[in-house]
Coordinates of N, CA and C in Angstrom, one line a residue:
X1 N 0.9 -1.2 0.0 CA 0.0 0.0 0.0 C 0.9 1.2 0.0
X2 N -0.1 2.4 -0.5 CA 1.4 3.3 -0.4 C 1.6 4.4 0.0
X3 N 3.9 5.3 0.3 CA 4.3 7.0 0.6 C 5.0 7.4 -0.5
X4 N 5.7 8.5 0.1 CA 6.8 8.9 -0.9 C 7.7 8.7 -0.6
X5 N 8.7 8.0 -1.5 CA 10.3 7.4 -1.1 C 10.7 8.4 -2.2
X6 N 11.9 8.6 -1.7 CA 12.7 9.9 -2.7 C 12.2 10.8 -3.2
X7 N 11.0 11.0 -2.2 CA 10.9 12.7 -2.6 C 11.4 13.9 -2.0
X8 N 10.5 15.0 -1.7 CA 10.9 16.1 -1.1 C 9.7 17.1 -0.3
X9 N 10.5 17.7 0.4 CA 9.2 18.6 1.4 C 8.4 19.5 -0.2
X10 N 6.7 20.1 0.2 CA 6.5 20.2 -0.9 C 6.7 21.8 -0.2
X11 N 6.1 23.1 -1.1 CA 6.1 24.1 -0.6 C 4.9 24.4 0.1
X12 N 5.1 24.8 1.2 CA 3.7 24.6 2.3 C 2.6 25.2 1.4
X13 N 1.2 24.2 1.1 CA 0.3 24.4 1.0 C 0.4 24.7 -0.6
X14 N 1.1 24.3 -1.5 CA 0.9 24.0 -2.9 C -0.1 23.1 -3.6
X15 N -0.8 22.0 -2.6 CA -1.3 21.0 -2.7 C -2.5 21.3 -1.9
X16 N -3.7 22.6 -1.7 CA -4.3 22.6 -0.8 C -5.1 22.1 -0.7
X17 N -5.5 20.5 -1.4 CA -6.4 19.7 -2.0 C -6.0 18.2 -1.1
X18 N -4.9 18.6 -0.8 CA -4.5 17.2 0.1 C -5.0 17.2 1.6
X19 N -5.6 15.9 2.1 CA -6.0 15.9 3.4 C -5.5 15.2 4.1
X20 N -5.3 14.9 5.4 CA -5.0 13.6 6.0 C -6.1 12.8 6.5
X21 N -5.6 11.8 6.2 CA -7.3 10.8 6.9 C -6.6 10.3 8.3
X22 N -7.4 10.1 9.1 CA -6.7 10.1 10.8 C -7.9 9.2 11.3
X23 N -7.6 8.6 12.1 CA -8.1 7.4 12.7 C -7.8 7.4 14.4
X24 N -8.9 7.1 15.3 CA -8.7 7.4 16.5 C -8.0 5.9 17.3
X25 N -7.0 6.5 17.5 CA -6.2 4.7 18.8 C -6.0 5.2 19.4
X26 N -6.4 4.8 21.0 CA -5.6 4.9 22.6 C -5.8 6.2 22.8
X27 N -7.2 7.0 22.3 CA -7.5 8.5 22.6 C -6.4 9.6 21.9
X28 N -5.7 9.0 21.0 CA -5.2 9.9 20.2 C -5.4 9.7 18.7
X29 N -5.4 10.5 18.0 CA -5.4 10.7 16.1 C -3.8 10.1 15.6
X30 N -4.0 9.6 14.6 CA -3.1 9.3 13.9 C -3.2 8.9 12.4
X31 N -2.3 9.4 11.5 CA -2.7 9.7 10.0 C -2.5 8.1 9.3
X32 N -3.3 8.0 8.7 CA -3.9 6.5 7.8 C -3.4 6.5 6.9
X33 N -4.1 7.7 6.1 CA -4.3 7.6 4.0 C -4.1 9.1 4.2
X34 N -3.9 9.0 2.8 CA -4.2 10.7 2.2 C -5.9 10.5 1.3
X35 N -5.6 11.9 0.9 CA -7.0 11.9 -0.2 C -6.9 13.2 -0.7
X36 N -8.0 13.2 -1.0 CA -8.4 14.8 -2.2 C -9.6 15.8 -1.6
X37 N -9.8 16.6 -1.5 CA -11.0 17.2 -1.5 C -11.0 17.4 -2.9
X38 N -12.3 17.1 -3.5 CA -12.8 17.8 -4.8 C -14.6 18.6 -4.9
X39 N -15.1 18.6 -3.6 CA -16.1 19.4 -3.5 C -15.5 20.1 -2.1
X40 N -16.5 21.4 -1.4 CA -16.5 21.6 -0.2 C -16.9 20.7 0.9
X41 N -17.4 19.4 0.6 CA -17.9 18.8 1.5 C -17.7 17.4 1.1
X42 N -16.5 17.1 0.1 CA -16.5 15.8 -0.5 C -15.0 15.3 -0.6
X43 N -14.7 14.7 -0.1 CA -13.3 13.6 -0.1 C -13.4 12.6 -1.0
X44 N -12.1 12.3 -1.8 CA -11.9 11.2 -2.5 C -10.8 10.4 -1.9
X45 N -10.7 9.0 -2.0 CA -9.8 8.0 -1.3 C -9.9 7.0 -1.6
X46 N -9.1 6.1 -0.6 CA -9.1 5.0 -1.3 C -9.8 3.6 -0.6
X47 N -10.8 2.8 -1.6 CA -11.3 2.2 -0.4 C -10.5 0.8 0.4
X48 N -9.7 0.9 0.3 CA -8.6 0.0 1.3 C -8.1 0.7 2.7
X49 N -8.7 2.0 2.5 CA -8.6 2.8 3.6 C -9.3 2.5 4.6
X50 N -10.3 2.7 4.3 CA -11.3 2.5 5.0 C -12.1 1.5 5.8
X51 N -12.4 0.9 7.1 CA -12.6 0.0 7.8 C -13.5 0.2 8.8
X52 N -14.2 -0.4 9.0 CA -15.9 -0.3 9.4 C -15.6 -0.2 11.1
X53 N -14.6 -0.4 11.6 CA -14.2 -0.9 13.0 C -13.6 0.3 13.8
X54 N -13.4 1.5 12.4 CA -12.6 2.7 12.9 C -13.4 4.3 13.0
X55 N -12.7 4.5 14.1 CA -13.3 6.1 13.7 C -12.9 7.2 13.3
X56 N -12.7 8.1 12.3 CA -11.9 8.6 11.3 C -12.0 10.3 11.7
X57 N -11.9 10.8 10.9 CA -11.1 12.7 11.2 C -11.0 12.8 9.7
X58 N -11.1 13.9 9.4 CA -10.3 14.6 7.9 C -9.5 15.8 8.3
X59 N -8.0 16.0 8.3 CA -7.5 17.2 8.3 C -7.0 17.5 7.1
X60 N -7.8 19.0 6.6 CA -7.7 19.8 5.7 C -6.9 21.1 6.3
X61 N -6.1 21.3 5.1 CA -5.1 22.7 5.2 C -3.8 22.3 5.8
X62 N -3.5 21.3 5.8 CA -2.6 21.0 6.8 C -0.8 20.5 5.6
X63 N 0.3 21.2 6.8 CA 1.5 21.2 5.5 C 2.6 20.0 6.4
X64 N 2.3 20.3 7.8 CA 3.0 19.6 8.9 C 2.4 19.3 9.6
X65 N 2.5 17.4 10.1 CA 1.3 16.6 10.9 C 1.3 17.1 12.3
X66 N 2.4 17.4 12.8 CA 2.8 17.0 13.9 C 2.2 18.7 15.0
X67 N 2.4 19.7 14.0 CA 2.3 21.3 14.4 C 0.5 21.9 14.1
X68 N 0.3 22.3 15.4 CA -0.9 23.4 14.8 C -0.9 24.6 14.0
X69 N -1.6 24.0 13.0 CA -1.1 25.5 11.9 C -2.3 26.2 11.3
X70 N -2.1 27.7 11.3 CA -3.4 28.6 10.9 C -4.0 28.0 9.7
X71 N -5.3 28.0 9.6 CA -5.9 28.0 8.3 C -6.1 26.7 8.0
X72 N -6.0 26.0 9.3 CA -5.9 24.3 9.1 C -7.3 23.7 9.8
X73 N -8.3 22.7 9.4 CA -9.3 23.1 9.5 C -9.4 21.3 9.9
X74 N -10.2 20.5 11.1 CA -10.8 19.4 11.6 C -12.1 18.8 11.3
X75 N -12.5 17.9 10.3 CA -13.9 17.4 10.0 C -14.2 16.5 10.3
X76 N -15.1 16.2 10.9 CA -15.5 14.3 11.1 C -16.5 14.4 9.6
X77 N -16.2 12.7 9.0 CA -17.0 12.7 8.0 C -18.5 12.3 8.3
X78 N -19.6 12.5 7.7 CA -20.8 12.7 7.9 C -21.6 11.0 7.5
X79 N -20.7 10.5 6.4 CA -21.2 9.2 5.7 C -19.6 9.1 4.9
X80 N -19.5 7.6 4.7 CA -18.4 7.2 3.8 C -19.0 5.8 2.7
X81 N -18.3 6.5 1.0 CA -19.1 5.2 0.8 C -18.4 4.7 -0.1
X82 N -18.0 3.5 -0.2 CA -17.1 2.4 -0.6 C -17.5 1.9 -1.0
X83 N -16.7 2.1 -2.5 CA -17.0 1.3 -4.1 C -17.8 0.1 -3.6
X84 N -19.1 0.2 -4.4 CA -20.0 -1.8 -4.0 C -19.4 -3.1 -4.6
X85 N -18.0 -2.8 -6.0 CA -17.9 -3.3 -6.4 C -15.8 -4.1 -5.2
X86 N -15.7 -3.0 -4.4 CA -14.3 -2.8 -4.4 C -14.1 -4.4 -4.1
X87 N -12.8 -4.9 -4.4 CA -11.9 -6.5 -4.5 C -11.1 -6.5 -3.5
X88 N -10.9 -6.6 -2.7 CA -9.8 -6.9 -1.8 C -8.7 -7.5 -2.1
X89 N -9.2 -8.7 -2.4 CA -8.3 -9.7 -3.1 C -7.3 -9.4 -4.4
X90 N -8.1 -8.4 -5.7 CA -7.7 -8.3 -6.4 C -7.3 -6.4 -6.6
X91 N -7.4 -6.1 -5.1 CA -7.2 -4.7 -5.5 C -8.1 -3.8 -6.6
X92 N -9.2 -3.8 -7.0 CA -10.1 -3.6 -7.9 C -11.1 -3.0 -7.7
X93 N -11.5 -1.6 -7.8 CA -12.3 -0.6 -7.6 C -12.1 -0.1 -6.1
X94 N -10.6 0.2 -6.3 CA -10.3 0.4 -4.8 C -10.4 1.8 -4.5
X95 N -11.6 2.5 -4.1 CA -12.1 4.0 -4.2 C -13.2 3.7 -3.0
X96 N -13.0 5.4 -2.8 CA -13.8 5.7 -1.8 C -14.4 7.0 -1.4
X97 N -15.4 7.8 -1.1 CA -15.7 8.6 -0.8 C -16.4 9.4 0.0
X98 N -16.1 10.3 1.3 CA -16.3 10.8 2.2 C -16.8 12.1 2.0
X99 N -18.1 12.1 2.8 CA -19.4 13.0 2.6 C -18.8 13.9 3.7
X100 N -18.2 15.2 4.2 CA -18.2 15.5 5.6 C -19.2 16.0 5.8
X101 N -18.8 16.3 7.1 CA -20.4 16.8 8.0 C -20.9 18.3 7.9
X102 N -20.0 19.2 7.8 CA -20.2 20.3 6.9 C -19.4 20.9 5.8
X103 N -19.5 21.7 5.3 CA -19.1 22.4 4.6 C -17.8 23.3 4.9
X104 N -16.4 22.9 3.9 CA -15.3 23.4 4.3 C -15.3 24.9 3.6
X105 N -15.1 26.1 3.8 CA -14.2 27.5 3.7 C -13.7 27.3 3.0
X106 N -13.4 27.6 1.8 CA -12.2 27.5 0.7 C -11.4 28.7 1.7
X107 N -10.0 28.4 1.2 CA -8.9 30.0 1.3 C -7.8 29.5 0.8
X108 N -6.6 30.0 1.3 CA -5.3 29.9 0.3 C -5.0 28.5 0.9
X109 N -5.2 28.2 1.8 CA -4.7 26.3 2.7 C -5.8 25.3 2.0
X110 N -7.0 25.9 1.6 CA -7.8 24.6 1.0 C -8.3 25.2 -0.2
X111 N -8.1 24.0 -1.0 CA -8.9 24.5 -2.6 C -9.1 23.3 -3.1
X112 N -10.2 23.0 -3.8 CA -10.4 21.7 -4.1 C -9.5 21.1 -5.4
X113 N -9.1 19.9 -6.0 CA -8.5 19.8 -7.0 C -10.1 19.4 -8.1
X114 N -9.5 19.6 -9.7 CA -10.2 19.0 -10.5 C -10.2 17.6 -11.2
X115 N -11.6 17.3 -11.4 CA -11.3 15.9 -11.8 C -11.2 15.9 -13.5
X116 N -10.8 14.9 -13.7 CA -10.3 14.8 -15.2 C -11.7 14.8 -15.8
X117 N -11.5 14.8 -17.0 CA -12.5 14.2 -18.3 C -12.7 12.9 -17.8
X118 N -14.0 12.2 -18.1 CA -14.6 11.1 -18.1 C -14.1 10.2 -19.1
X119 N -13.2 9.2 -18.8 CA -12.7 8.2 -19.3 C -10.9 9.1 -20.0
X120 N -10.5 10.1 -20.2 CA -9.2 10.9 -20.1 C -8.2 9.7 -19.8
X121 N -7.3 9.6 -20.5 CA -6.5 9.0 -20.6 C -4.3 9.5 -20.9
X122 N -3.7 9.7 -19.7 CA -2.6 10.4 -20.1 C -1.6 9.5 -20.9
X123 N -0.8 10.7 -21.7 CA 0.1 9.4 -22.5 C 1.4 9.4 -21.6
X124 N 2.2 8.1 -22.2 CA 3.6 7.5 -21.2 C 4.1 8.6 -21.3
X125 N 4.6 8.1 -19.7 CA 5.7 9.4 -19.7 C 5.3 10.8 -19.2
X126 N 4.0 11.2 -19.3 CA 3.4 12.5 -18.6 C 3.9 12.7 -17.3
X127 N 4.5 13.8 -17.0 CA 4.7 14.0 -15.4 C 3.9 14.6 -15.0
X128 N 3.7 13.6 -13.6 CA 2.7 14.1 -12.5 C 3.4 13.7 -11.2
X129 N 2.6 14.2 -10.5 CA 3.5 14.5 -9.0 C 2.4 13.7 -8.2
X130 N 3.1 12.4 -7.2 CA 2.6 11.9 -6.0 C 2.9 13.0 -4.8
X131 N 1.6 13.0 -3.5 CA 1.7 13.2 -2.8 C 1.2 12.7 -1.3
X132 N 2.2 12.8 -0.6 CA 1.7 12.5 0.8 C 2.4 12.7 2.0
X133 N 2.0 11.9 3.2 CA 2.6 11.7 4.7 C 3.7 10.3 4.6
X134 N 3.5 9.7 3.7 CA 3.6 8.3 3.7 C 4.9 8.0 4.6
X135 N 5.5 6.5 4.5 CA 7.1 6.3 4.6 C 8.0 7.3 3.8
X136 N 9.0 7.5 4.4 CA 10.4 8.1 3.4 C 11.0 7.2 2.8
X137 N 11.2 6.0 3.6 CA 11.2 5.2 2.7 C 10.7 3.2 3.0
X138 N 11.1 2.4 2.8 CA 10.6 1.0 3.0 C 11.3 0.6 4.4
X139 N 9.8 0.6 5.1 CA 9.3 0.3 6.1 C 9.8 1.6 7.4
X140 N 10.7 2.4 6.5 CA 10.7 3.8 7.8 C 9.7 4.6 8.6
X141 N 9.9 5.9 8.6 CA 8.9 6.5 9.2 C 8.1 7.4 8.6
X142 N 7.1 7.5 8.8 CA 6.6 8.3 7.6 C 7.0 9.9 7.9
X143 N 6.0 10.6 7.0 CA 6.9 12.2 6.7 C 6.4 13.3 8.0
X144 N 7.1 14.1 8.7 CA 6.5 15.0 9.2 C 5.5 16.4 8.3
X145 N 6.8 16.6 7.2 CA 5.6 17.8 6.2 C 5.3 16.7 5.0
X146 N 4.4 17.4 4.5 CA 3.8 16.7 3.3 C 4.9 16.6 2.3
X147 N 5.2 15.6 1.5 CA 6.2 15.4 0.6 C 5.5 15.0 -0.7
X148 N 6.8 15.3 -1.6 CA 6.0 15.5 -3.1 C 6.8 14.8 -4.2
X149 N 6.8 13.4 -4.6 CA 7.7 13.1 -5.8 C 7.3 13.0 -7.4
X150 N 8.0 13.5 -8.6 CA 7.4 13.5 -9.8 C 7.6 11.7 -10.0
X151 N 6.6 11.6 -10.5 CA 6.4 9.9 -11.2 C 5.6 10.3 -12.7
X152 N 6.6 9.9 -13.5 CA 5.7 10.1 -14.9 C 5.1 9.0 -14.7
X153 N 3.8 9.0 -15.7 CA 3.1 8.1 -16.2 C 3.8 7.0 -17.2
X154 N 3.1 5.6 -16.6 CA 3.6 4.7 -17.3 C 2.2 4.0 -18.0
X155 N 2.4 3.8 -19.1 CA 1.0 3.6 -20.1 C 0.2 2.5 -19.7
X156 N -0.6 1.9 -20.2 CA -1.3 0.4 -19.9 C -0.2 -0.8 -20.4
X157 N -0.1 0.1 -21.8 CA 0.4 -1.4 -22.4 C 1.9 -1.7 -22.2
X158 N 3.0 -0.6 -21.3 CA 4.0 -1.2 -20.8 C 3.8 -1.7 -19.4
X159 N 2.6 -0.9 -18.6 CA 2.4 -1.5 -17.2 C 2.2 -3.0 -17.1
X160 N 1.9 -3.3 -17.9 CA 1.1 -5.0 -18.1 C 1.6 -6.3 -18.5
X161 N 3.2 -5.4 -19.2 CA 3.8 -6.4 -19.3 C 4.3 -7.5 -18.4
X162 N 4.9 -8.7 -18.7 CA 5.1 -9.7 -18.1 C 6.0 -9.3 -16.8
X163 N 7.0 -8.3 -17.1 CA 8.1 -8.1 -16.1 C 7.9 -6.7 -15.7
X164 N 6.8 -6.3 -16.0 CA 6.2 -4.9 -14.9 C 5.4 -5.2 -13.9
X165 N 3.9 -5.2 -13.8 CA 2.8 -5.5 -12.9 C 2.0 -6.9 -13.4
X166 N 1.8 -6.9 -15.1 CA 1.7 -8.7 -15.8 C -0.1 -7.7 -15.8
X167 N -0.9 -9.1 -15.5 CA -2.2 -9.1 -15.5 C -3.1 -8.4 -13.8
X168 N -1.8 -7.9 -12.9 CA -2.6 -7.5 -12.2 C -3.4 -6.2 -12.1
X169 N -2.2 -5.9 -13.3 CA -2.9 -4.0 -13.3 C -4.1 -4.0 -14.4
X170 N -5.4 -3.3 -14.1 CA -6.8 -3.4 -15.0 C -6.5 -2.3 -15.9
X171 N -7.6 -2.1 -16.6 CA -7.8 -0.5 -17.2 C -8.2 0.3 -16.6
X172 N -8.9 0.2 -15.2 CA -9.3 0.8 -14.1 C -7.6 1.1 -13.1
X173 N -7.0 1.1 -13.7 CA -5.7 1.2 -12.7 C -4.8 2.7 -13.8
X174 N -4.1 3.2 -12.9 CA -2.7 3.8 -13.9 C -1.9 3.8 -13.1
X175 N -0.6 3.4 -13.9 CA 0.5 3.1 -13.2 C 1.4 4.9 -13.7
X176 N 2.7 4.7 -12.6 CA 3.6 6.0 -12.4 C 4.7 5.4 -11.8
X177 N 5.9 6.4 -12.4 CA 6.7 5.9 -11.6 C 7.7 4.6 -12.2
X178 N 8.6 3.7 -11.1 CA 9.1 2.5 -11.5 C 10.2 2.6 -11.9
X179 N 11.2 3.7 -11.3 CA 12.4 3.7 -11.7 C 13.2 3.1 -11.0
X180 N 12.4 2.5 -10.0 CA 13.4 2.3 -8.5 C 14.4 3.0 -7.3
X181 N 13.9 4.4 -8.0 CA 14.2 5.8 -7.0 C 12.7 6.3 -6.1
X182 N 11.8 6.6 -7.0 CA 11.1 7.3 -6.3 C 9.4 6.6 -6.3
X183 N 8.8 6.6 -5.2 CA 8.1 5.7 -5.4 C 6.7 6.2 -4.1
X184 N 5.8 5.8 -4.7 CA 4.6 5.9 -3.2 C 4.9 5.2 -2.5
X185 N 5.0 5.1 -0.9 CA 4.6 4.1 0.1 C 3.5 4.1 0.9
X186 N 3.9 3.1 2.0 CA 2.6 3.2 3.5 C 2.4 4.3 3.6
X187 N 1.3 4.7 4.0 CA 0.7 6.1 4.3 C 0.6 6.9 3.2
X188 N 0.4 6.9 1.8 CA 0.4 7.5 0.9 C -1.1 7.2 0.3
X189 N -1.4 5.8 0.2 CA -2.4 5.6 0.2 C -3.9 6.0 0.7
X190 N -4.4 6.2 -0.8 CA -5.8 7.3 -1.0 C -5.2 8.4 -1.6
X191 N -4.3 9.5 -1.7 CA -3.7 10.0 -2.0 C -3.5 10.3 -3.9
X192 N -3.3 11.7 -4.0 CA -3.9 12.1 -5.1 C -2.3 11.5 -5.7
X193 N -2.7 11.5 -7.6 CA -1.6 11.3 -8.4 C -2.0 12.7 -9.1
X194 N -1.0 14.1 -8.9 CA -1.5 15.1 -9.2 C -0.9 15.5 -10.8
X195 N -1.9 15.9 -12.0 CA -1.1 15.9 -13.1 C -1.7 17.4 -13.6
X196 N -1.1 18.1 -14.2 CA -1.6 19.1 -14.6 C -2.1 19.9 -15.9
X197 N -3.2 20.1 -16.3 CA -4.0 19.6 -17.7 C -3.2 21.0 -18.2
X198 N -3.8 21.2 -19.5 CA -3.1 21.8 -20.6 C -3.9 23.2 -20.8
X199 N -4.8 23.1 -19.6 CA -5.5 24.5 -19.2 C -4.7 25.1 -18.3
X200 N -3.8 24.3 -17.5 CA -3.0 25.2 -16.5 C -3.7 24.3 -14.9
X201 N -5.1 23.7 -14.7 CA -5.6 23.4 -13.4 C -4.5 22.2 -13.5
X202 N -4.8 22.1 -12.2 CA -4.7 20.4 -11.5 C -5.7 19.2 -11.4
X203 N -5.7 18.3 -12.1 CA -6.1 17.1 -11.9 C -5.9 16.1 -11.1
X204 N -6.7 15.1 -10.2 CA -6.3 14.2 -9.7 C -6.8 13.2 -10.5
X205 N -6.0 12.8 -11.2 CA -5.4 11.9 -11.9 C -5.4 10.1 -11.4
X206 N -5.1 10.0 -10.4 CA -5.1 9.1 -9.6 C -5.3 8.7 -8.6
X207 N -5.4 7.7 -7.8 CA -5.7 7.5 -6.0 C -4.8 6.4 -5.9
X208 N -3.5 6.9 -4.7 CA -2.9 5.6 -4.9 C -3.3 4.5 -4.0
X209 N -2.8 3.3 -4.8 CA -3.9 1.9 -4.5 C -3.1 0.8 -3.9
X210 N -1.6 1.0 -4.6 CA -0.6 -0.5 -4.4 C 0.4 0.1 -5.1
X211 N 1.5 -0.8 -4.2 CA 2.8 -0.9 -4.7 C 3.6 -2.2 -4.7
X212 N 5.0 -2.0 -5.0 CA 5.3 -3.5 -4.7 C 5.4 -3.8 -3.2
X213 N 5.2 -5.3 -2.8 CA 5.5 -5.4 -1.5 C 7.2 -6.1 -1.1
X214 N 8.0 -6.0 -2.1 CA 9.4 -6.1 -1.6 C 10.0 -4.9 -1.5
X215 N 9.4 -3.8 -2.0 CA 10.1 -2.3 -1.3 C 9.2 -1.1 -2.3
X216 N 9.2 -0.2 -1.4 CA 7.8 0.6 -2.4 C 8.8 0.9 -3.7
X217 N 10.0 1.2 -3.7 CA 10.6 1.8 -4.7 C 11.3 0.6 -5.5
X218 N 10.8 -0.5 -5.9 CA 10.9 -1.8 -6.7 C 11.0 -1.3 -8.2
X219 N 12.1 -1.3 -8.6 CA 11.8 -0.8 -10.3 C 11.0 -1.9 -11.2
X220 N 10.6 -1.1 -12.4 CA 9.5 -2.3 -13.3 C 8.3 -2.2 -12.1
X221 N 8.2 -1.5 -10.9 CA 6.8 -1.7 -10.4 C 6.1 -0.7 -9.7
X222 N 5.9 0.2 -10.7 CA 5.7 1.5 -10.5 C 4.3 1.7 -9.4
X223 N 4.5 2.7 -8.7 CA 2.9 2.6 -7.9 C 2.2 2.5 -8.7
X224 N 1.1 1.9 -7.9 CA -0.6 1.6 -8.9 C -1.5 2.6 -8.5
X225 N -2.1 2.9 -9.5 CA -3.3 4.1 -8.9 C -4.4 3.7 -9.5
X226 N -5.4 4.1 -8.8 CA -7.3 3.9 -9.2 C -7.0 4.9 -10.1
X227 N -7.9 4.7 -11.3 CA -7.5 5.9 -12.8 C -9.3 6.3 -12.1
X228 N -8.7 7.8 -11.5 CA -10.0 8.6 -11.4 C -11.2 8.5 -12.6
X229 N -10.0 9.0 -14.0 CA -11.0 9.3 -14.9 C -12.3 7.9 -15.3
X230 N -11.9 7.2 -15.0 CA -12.7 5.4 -14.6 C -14.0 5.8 -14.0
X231 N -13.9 6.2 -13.4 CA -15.0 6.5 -12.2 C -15.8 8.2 -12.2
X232 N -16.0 9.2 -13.2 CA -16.2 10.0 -13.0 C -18.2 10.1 -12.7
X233 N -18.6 9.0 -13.6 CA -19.8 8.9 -13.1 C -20.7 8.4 -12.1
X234 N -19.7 7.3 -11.5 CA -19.9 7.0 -10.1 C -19.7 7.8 -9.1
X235 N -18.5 8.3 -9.1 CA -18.8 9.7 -8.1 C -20.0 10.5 -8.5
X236 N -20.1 11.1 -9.8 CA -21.1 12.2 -10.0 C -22.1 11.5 -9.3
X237 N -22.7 9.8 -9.3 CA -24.1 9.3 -9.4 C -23.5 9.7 -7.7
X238 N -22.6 9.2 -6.9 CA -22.9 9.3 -5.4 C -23.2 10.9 -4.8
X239 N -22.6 11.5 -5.3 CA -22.4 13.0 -4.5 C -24.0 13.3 -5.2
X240 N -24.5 13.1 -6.2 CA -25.8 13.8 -6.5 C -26.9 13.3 -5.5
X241 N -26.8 11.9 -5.1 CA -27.9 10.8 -4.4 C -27.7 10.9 -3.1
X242 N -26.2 12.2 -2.5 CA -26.3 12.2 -1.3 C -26.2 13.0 -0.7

């Protein structure tokens, strides 16, 4: 599941679209997954995150986990609702989406990201930037500020080769990354794959889903992400029906 290995601190609050998902143990918070805001009151993630046994938080605005910082804003989500289809087993329709309980403030710390075109497809090689808390690197600790690595895009039809990911990666997936430098890890997961359209916005492009499990930064095995653009109507159908 996945952080960022070989990346770098980002510039505080470049990413004002990134949240932390936080989970309550032993009367304290502690950060899970990442994710996206893309409405005022709507979270994107991933549904591997998510567990019926836990009780969750959204921190929006936030650049450093550990510090109280202005402009940084606390939500309990309102309803969470996870793909009907999602696989466990096969990693497959691994998405998720968090209704909060009210309505966030936009300002300079939060702004929502956009989502691609419906069915949008980037070509190999496109850079786009992972983001998260995750590990620094395999099995370390994860990040104090939000960290940021570029992973170009790797296409379908090299992802799927026999000596990259084979048959596990779908069309519902996009792969990034795979150099064996820089890579998503633990704690990265839910977490946007941020790419940036040819209008100048930001797209979230992806939600990261898996990586290798002999080291996040495994070359030939680039992080795997849920391909947002896959799902634009299933989100539209949830957020309208709720």
């Amino acid at each position: 599941m996945s952080r960022v290995v070989g990346g770098e601190d980002v510039r505080p609050h470049s990413y004002p679209w990134q949240i932390s998902l936080q989970y309550a143990k032993d009367n304290k918070w502690g950060h899970t997954c990442g994710g996206t805001l893309i409405a005022t009151n709507w979270v994107l993630t991933a549904a591997h995150c998510i567990s019926n046994t836990l009780t969750y938080r959204v921190a929006l605005g936030k650049h450093n986990l550990l510090e109280e910082e202005a402009g940084s804003v606390i939500i309990t989500p309102e309803k969470i609702i996870v793909h009907e289809k999602w696989n466990t087993l096969f990693i497959v329709n691994d998405i998720a989406l968090i209704k909060l309980s009210q309505h966030v403030e936009l300002s300079d710390t939060i702004q929502p990201a956009c989502l691609p075109a419906n069915q949008a497809l980037l070509a190999n090689n496109y850079p786009c930037f992972v983001t998260g808390w995750g590990r620094i690197k395999t099995n370390g600790p994860i990040a104090d500020n939000l960290q940021q690595a570029l992973l170009p895009v790797v296409d379908h039809a090299t992802c799927t080769q026999k000596d990259w990911w084979g048959g596990q990666v779908k069309p519902t997936m996009v792969c990034a990354g795979g150099d064996g430098v820089v890579s998503g890890c633990n704690g990265d997961s839910g977490g946007p794959l941020n790419c940036q359209g040819e209008n100048g916005a930001w797209e979230v492009h992806g939600i990261v889903s898996f990586g290798s499990g002999l080291s996040c930064n495994y070359a030939k095995k680039p992080t795997v992400f849920t391909r947002v653009s896959g799902y634009i109507d299933w989100i539209d159908e949830k957020i309208a029906s709720n």
